[in-house]
Structure formats: C-alpha cells, structure tokens
Short mmCIF file of C-alpha atoms in Angstrom, two decimals:
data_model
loop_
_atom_site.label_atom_id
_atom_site.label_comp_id
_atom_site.label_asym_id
_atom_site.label_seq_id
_atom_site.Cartn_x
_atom_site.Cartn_y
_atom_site.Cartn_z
CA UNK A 1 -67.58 -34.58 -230.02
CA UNK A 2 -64.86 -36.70 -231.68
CA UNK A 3 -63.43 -37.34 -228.35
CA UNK A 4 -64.78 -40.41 -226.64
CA UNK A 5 -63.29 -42.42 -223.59
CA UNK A 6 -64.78 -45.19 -223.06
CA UNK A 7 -65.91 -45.24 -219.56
CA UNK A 8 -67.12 -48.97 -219.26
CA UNK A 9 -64.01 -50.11 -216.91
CA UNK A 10 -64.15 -46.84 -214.22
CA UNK A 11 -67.98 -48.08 -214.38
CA UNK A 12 -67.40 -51.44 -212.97
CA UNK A 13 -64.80 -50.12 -210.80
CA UNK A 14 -67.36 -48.17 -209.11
CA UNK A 15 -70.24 -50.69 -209.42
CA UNK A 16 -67.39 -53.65 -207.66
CA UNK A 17 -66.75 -51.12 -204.84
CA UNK A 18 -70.10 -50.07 -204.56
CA UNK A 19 -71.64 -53.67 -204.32
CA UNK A 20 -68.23 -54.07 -201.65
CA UNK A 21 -69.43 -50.84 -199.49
CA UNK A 22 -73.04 -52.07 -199.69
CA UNK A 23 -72.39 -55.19 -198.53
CA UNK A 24 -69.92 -54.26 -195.65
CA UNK A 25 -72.17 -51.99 -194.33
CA UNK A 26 -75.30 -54.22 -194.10
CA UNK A 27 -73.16 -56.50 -191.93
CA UNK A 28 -71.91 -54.54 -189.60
CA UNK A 29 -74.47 -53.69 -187.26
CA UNK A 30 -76.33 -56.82 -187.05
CA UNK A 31 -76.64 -55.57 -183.08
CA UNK A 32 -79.57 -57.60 -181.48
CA UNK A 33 -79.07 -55.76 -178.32
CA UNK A 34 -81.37 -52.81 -177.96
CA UNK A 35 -78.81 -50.11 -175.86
CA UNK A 36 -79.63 -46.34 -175.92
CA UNK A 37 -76.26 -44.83 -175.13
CA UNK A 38 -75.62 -41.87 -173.37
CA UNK A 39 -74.32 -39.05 -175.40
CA UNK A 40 -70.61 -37.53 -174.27
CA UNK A 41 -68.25 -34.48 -176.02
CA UNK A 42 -65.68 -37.14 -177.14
CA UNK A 43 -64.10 -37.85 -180.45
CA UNK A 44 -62.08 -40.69 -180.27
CA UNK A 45 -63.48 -43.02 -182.35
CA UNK A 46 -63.69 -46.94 -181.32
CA UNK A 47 -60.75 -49.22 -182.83
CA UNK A 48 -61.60 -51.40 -185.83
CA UNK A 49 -61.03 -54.64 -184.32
CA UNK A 50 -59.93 -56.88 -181.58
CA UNK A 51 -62.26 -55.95 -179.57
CA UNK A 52 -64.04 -57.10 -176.36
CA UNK A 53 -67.32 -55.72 -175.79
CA UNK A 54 -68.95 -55.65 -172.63
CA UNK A 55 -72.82 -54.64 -173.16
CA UNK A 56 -74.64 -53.63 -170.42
CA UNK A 57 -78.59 -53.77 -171.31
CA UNK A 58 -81.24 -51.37 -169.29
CA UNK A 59 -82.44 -54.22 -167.18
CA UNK A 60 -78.42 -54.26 -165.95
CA UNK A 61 -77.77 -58.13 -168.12
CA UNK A 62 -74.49 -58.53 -169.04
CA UNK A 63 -73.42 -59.56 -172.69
CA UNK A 64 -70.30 -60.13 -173.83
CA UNK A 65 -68.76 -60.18 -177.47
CA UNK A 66 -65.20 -60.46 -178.39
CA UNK A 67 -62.81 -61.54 -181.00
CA UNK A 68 -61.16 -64.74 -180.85
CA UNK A 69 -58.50 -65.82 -182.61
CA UNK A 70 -58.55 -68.47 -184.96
CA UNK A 71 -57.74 -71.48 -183.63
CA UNK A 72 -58.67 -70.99 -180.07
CA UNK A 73 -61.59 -72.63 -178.03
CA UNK A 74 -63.08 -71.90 -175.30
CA UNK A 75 -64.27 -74.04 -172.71
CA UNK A 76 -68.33 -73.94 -172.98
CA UNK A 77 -68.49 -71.49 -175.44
CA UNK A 78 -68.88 -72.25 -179.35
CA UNK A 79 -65.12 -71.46 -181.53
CA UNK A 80 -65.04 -68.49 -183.21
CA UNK A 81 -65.79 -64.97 -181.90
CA UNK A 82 -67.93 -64.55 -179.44
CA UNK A 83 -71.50 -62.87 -180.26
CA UNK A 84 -72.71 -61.13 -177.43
CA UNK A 85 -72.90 -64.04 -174.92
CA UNK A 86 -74.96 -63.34 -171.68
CA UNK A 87 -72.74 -63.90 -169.09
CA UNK A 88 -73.41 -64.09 -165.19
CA UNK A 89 -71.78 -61.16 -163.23
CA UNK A 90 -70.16 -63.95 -161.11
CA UNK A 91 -68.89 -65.47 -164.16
CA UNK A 92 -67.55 -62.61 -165.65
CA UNK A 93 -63.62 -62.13 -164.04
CA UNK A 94 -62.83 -65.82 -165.22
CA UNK A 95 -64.20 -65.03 -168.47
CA UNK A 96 -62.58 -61.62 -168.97
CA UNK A 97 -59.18 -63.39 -168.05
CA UNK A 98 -59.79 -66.41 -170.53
CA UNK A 99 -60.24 -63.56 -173.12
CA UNK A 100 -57.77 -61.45 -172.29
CA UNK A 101 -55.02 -64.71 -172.44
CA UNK A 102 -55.96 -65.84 -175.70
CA UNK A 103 -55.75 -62.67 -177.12
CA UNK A 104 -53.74 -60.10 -175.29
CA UNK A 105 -54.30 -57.22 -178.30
CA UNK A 106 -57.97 -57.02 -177.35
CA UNK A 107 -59.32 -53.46 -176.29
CA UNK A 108 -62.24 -53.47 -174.14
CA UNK A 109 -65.40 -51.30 -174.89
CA UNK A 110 -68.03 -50.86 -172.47
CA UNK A 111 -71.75 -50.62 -173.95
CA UNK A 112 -74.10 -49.91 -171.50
CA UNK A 113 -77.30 -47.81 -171.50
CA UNK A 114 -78.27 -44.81 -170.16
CA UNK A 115 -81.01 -45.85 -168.30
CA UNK A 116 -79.21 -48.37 -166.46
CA UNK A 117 -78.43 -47.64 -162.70
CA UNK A 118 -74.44 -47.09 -162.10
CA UNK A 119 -74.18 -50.66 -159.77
CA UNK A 120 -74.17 -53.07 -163.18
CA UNK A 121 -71.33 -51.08 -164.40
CA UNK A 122 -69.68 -50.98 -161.42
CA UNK A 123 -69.34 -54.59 -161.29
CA UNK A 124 -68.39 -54.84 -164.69
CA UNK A 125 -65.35 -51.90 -164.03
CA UNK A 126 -64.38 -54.36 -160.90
CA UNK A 127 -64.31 -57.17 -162.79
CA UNK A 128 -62.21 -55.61 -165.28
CA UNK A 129 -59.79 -54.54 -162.50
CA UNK A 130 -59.68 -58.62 -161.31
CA UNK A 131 -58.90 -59.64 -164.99
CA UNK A 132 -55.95 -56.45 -164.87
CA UNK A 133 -57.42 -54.52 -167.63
CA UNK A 134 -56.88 -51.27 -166.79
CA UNK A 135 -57.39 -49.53 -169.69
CA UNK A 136 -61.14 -49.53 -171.43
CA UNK A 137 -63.64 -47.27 -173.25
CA UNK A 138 -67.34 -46.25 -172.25
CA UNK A 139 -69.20 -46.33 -175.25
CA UNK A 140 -71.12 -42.85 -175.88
CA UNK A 141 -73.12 -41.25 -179.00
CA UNK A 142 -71.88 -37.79 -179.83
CA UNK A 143 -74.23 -35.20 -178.29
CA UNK A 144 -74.01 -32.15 -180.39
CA UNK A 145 -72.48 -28.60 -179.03
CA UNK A 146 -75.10 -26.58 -177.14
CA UNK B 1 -87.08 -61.52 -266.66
CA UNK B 2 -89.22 -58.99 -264.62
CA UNK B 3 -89.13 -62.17 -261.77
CA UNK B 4 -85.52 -61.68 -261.71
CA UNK B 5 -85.61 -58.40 -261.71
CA UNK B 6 -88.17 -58.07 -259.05
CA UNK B 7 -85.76 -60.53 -256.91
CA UNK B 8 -83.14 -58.08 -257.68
CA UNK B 9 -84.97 -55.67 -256.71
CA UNK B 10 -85.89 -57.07 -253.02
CA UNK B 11 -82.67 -58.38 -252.59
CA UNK B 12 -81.07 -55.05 -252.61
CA UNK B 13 -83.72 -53.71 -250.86
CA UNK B 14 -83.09 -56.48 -248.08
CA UNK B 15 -79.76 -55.29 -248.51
CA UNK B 16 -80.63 -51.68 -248.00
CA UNK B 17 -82.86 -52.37 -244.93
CA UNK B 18 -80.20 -54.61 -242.88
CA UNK B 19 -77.25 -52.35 -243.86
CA UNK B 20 -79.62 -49.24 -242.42
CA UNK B 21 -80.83 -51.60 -239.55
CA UNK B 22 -76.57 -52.32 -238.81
CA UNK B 23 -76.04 -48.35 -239.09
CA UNK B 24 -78.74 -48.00 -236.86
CA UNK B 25 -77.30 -50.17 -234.41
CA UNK B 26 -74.18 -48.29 -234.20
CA UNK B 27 -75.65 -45.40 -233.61
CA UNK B 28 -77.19 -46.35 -230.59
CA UNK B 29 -74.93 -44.63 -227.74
CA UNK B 30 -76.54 -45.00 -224.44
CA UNK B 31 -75.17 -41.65 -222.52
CA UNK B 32 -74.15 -43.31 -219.31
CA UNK B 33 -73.25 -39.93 -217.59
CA UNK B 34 -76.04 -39.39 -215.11
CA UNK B 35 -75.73 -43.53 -214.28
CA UNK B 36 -71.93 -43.03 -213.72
CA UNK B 37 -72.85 -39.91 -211.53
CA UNK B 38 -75.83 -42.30 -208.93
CA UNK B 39 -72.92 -44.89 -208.62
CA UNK B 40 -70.11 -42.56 -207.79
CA UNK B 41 -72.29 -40.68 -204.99
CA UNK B 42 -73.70 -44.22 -203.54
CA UNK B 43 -70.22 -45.10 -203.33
CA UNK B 44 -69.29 -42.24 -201.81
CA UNK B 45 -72.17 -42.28 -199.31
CA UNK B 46 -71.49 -45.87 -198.05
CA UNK B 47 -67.70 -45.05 -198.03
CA UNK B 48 -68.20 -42.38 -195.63
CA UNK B 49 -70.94 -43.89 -193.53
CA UNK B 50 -68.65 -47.16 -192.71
CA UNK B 51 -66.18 -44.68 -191.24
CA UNK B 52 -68.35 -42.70 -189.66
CA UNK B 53 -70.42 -45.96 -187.60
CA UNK B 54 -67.82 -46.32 -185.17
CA UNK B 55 -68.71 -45.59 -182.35
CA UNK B 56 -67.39 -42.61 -179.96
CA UNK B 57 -65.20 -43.44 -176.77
CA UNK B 58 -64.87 -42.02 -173.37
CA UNK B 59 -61.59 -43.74 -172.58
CA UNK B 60 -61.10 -44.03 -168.69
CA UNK B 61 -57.88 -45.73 -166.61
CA UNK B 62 -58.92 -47.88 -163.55
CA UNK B 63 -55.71 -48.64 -160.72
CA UNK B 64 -54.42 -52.11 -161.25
CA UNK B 65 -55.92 -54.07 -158.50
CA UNK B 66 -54.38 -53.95 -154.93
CA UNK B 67 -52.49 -51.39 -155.98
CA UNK B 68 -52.24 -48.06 -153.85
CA UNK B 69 -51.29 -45.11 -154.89
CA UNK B 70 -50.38 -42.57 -152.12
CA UNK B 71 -51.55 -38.87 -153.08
CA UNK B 72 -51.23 -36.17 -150.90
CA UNK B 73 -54.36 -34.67 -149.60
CA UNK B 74 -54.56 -31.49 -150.82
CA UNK B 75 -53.76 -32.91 -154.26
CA UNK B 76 -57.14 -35.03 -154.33
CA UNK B 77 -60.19 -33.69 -155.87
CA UNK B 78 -62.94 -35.96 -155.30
CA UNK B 79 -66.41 -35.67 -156.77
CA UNK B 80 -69.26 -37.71 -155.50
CA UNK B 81 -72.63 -38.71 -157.30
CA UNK B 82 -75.54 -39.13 -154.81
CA UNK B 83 -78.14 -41.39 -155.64
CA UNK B 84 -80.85 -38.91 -156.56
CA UNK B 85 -78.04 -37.72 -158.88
CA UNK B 86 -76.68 -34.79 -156.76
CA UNK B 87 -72.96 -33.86 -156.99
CA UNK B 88 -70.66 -32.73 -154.73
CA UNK B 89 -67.19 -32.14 -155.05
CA UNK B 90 -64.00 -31.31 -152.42
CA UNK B 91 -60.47 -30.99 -152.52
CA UNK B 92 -58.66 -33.45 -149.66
CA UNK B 93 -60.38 -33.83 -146.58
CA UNK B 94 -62.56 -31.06 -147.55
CA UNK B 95 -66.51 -31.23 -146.82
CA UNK B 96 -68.30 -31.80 -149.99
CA UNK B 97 -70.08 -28.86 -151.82
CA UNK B 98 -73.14 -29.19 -153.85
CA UNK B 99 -72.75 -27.98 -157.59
CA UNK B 100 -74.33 -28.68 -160.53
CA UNK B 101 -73.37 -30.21 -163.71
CA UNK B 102 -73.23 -26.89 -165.25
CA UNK B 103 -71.32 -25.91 -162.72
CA UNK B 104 -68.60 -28.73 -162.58
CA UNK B 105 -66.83 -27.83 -165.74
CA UNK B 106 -65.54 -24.10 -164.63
CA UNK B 107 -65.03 -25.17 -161.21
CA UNK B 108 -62.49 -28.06 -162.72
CA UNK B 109 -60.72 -26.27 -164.96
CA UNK B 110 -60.11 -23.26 -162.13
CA UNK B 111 -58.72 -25.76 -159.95
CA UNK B 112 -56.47 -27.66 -162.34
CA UNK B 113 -54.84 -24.18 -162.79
CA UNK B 114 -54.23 -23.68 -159.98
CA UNK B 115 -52.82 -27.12 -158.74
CA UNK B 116 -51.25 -28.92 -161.65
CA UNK B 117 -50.85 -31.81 -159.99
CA UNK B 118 -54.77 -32.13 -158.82
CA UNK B 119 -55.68 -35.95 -159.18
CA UNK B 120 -59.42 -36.26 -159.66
CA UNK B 121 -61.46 -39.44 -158.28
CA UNK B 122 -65.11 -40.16 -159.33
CA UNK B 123 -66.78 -41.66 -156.97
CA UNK B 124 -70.63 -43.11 -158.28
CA UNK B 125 -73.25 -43.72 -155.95
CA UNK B 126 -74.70 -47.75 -157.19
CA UNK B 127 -77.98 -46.50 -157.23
CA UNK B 128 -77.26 -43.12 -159.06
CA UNK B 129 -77.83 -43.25 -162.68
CA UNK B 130 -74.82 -44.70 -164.95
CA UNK B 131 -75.66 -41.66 -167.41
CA UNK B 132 -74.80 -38.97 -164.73
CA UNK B 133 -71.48 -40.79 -164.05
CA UNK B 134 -71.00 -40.26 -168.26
CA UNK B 135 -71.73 -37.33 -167.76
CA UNK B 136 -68.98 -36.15 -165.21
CA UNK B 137 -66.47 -38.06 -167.30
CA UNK B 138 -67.33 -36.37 -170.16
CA UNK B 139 -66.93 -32.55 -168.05
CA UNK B 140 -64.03 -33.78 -167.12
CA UNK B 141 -62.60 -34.79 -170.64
CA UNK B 142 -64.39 -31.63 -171.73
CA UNK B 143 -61.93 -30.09 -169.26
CA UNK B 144 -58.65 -31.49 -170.73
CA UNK B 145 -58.27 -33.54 -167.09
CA UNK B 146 -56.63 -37.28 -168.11
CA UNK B 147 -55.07 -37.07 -164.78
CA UNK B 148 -58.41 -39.19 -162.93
CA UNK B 149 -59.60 -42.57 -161.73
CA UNK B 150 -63.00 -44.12 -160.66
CA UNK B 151 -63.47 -45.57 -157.05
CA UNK B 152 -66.42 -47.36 -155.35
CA UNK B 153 -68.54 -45.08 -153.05
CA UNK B 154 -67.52 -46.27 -149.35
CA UNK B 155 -70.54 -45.97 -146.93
CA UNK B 156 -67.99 -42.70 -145.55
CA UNK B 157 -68.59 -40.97 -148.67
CA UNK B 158 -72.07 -41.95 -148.45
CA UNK B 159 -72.14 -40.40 -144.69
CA UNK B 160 -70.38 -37.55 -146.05
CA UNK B 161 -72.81 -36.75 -148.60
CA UNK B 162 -75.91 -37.36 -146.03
CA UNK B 163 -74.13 -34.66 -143.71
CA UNK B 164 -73.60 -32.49 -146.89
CA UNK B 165 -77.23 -32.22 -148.15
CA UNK B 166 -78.24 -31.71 -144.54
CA UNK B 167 -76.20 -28.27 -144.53
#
C-alpha cells in the first residue's frame, strides 16, 4: 500500500491518443458513394496514400478521387484532392493522364460494385491502358474461407 | 470571562472541524484503475480498426497499349466469361470447355504444373457480370498464377463460345 505511482501523465497519454484515434477514424470513411464490393481471397491490403480511385457505382457512373499535390491545379476542377468527381467515360483518358503527370507516385484502385455489368469496367481498364497505367488494384471485401 | 472562553472554545472547535475537513480532503483518492483500463482498450480498439479499414486488393497487370506480346500457342490458357456467366476455358487454339467456378481452381493449378510457362488471359464478356470476372481473378490468385492479363472479348471468342454451348 505505501507504493503509489502516480498514473495522471500515462492517463493523458492515453486520453491524447485516444481523442487522436477517435478522431482519425471518424474521418476516414466519409464515402458518399454507396458500392457493395465483391468479396475475393486476397490479402494485400490497399496503400495508405497517393492514391487514385476510380469508383464504379451499380448504375455503371464513373467517379473519380485522387490525391493532388499541393500546389497543383487542374484545369476545371477545384485545387486540392479530388473527391470523387463524376467523370464522363469519354473524359476519363485525358483525365487519368492529367493525374497521372502531376503526380507520377499515384497507385490506382478500382472500386466498382458487384452488381455492375463487366462493360463499365472495361472501359475504365482501357482507359487506364490509354493513360499507360499498367499496374492497378480491384477493390474487393475479404470473403471468409469456406 | 465565560464569553472568552466560549470564543475559545468555538475557535478551536472551528479549528478542529477545518483541520478534519483538510484531512478529509486528503484522503480522498479516486481509484482511477478501472477508468485507466476503458481508455487503454478504446485506444486499442480504434488503433486496430484504422489498420484494419483498408481495404483488400486484387492487384492485376494490363499490356502497355499497342504493345504485343508474341506467346506461343500452346503456352496460352484462355478463359472466357459468357454473358449469362458461363466459363469456358482452353489451352491455344483449343475449343473451349465448359467448367464451373468450382471447377476452375484444380483445373489451373494442374495445368500450371504441368506447363510452367502457361500465360493465362481473361477474357470478360461486357454484358457478363463484373463480380464473376472477380471472381476468376481471385481463383486465379487463389492459384498462385501472377503470370496473366485481361483482354476484351472479340466477337471470335464470342462465336467460339456460341459454338461451345451448342456442343
């Protein structure tokens, strides 16, 4: 009993990074697009950031989001990073190259749902291959073992 | 004389009361244990749960375009999705077998052992289902295959697959 630590700094420690975590995490997924994805084996998580999102809704609209650099504008689109922009198909290559020059570091994610019919994504894949971005990610939820 | 006493008196009974009151203060200890324990495990929980919401990947390399890659026929596997969500597969010229998704996996992994240097092509009908063209990709990662690409249906394939569902 004579032994007392006085625990009042760990306690703010945890209450700072718990107000931090709680905070971080309400952010995040301020997603406005309603997307049901389909559910895949893999484990390879998404990267943190630089990324340019290509979200494919279940009536087959295109939205894109990516992050801009600082700094950088783009011509009939508001500075800063782009928030899920609907985007014409038709409009898309040109875009997709604008992106992918201002910031060559971006990784592309595609986030389309499972409902939606395999011609959207198509496009969106062939668009990709006009800008010369070879390399991307389909989006999935983990789907448990059977 | 009894006045002064009787102030005397209160006074040290004032006294008393405060220096009780002080000791009473200082005895208050609030045991913060179980308030410590809440935050720790809400830190913990939001720690782990901003890790854990990134999303899974299927990550997939498309051919630069205009670029063509020669392959020899009998090291091309293609697999076609119909419309209706049928699939087929066949090595080189091959006609096109029905299988199911259930199927697919064994039938990849037996032929990547035996050919090591099988290059796979998915081929997705536009009007099949974008979750059925998941779903091969994920048999296929399932399958330890990174050797594969993604190609437009051509109406061939498309005539191909007709003939095949006829059989």
């Amino acid at each position: 009993m004579g032994v007392r630590l006085d625990m009042t700094p760990m306690v703010d420690v945890a209450f700072l990074l718990l107000t931090f975590f709680m905070l971080t995490t309400q952010f995040r997924p301020a997603e406005t697009l309603p997307v049901v994805l389909p559910g895949s084996h893999a484990a390879s998580k998404a990267p943190g950031g630089n990324l340019l999102t290509i979200t494919v809704t279940s009536g087959g609209v295109v939205f894109v989001g990516a992050d801009v650099p600082p700094g950088v504008y783009l011509p009939g689109l508001p500075a800063g990073p782009l928030r899920d922009v609907r985007v014409a198909m038709k409009d898309l290559p040109l875009l997709l190259v604008r992106l992918r020059s201002t910031n060559p570091a971006l990784q592309t994610l595609i986030k389309a749902d499972r409902g939606v019919s395999y011609g959207p994504v198509e496009d969106v894949m062939k668009a990709l291959q006009v800008a010369r971005i070879s390399r991307f990610a389909l989006v999935t939820d983990l789907e448990r073992q059977i | 004389m009894g006045a002064t006493d009787s102030t005397a008196d209160s006074r040290a009974a004032a006294r008393h009361t405060g220096r009780r009151r002080r000791k009473r203060r200082l005895g208050i200890r609030i045991d913060m244990t179980p308030m410590v324990d809440v935050a720790f495990l809400l830190l913990t929980f939001f720690m782990l749960t901003t890790v854990f919401s990134r999303p899974q990947t299927l990550e997939i390399g498309i051919p630069e375009d205009e670029t063509r890659v020669q392959i020899a026929g009998g090291n091309l596997m293609t697999i076609r999705v119909a419309a209706d969500g049928a699939l087929f597969w066949n090595l080189g010229q091959g006609a096109p077998q029905l299988v199911t998704l259930d199927q697919l996996g064994p039938v990849l992994s037996a032929r990547n052992r035996a050919n090591p240097h099988l290059m796979t092509v998915l081929k997705v009908d536009r009007q099949g289902r974008y979750e059925m063209a998941v779903d091969v990709l994920d048999e296929l990662a399932l399958a330890g295959i990174t050797r594969f690409t993604i190609a437009p249906m051509l109406p061939e394939d498309l005539e191909l697959i007709r003939r095949a569902h006829k059989e």
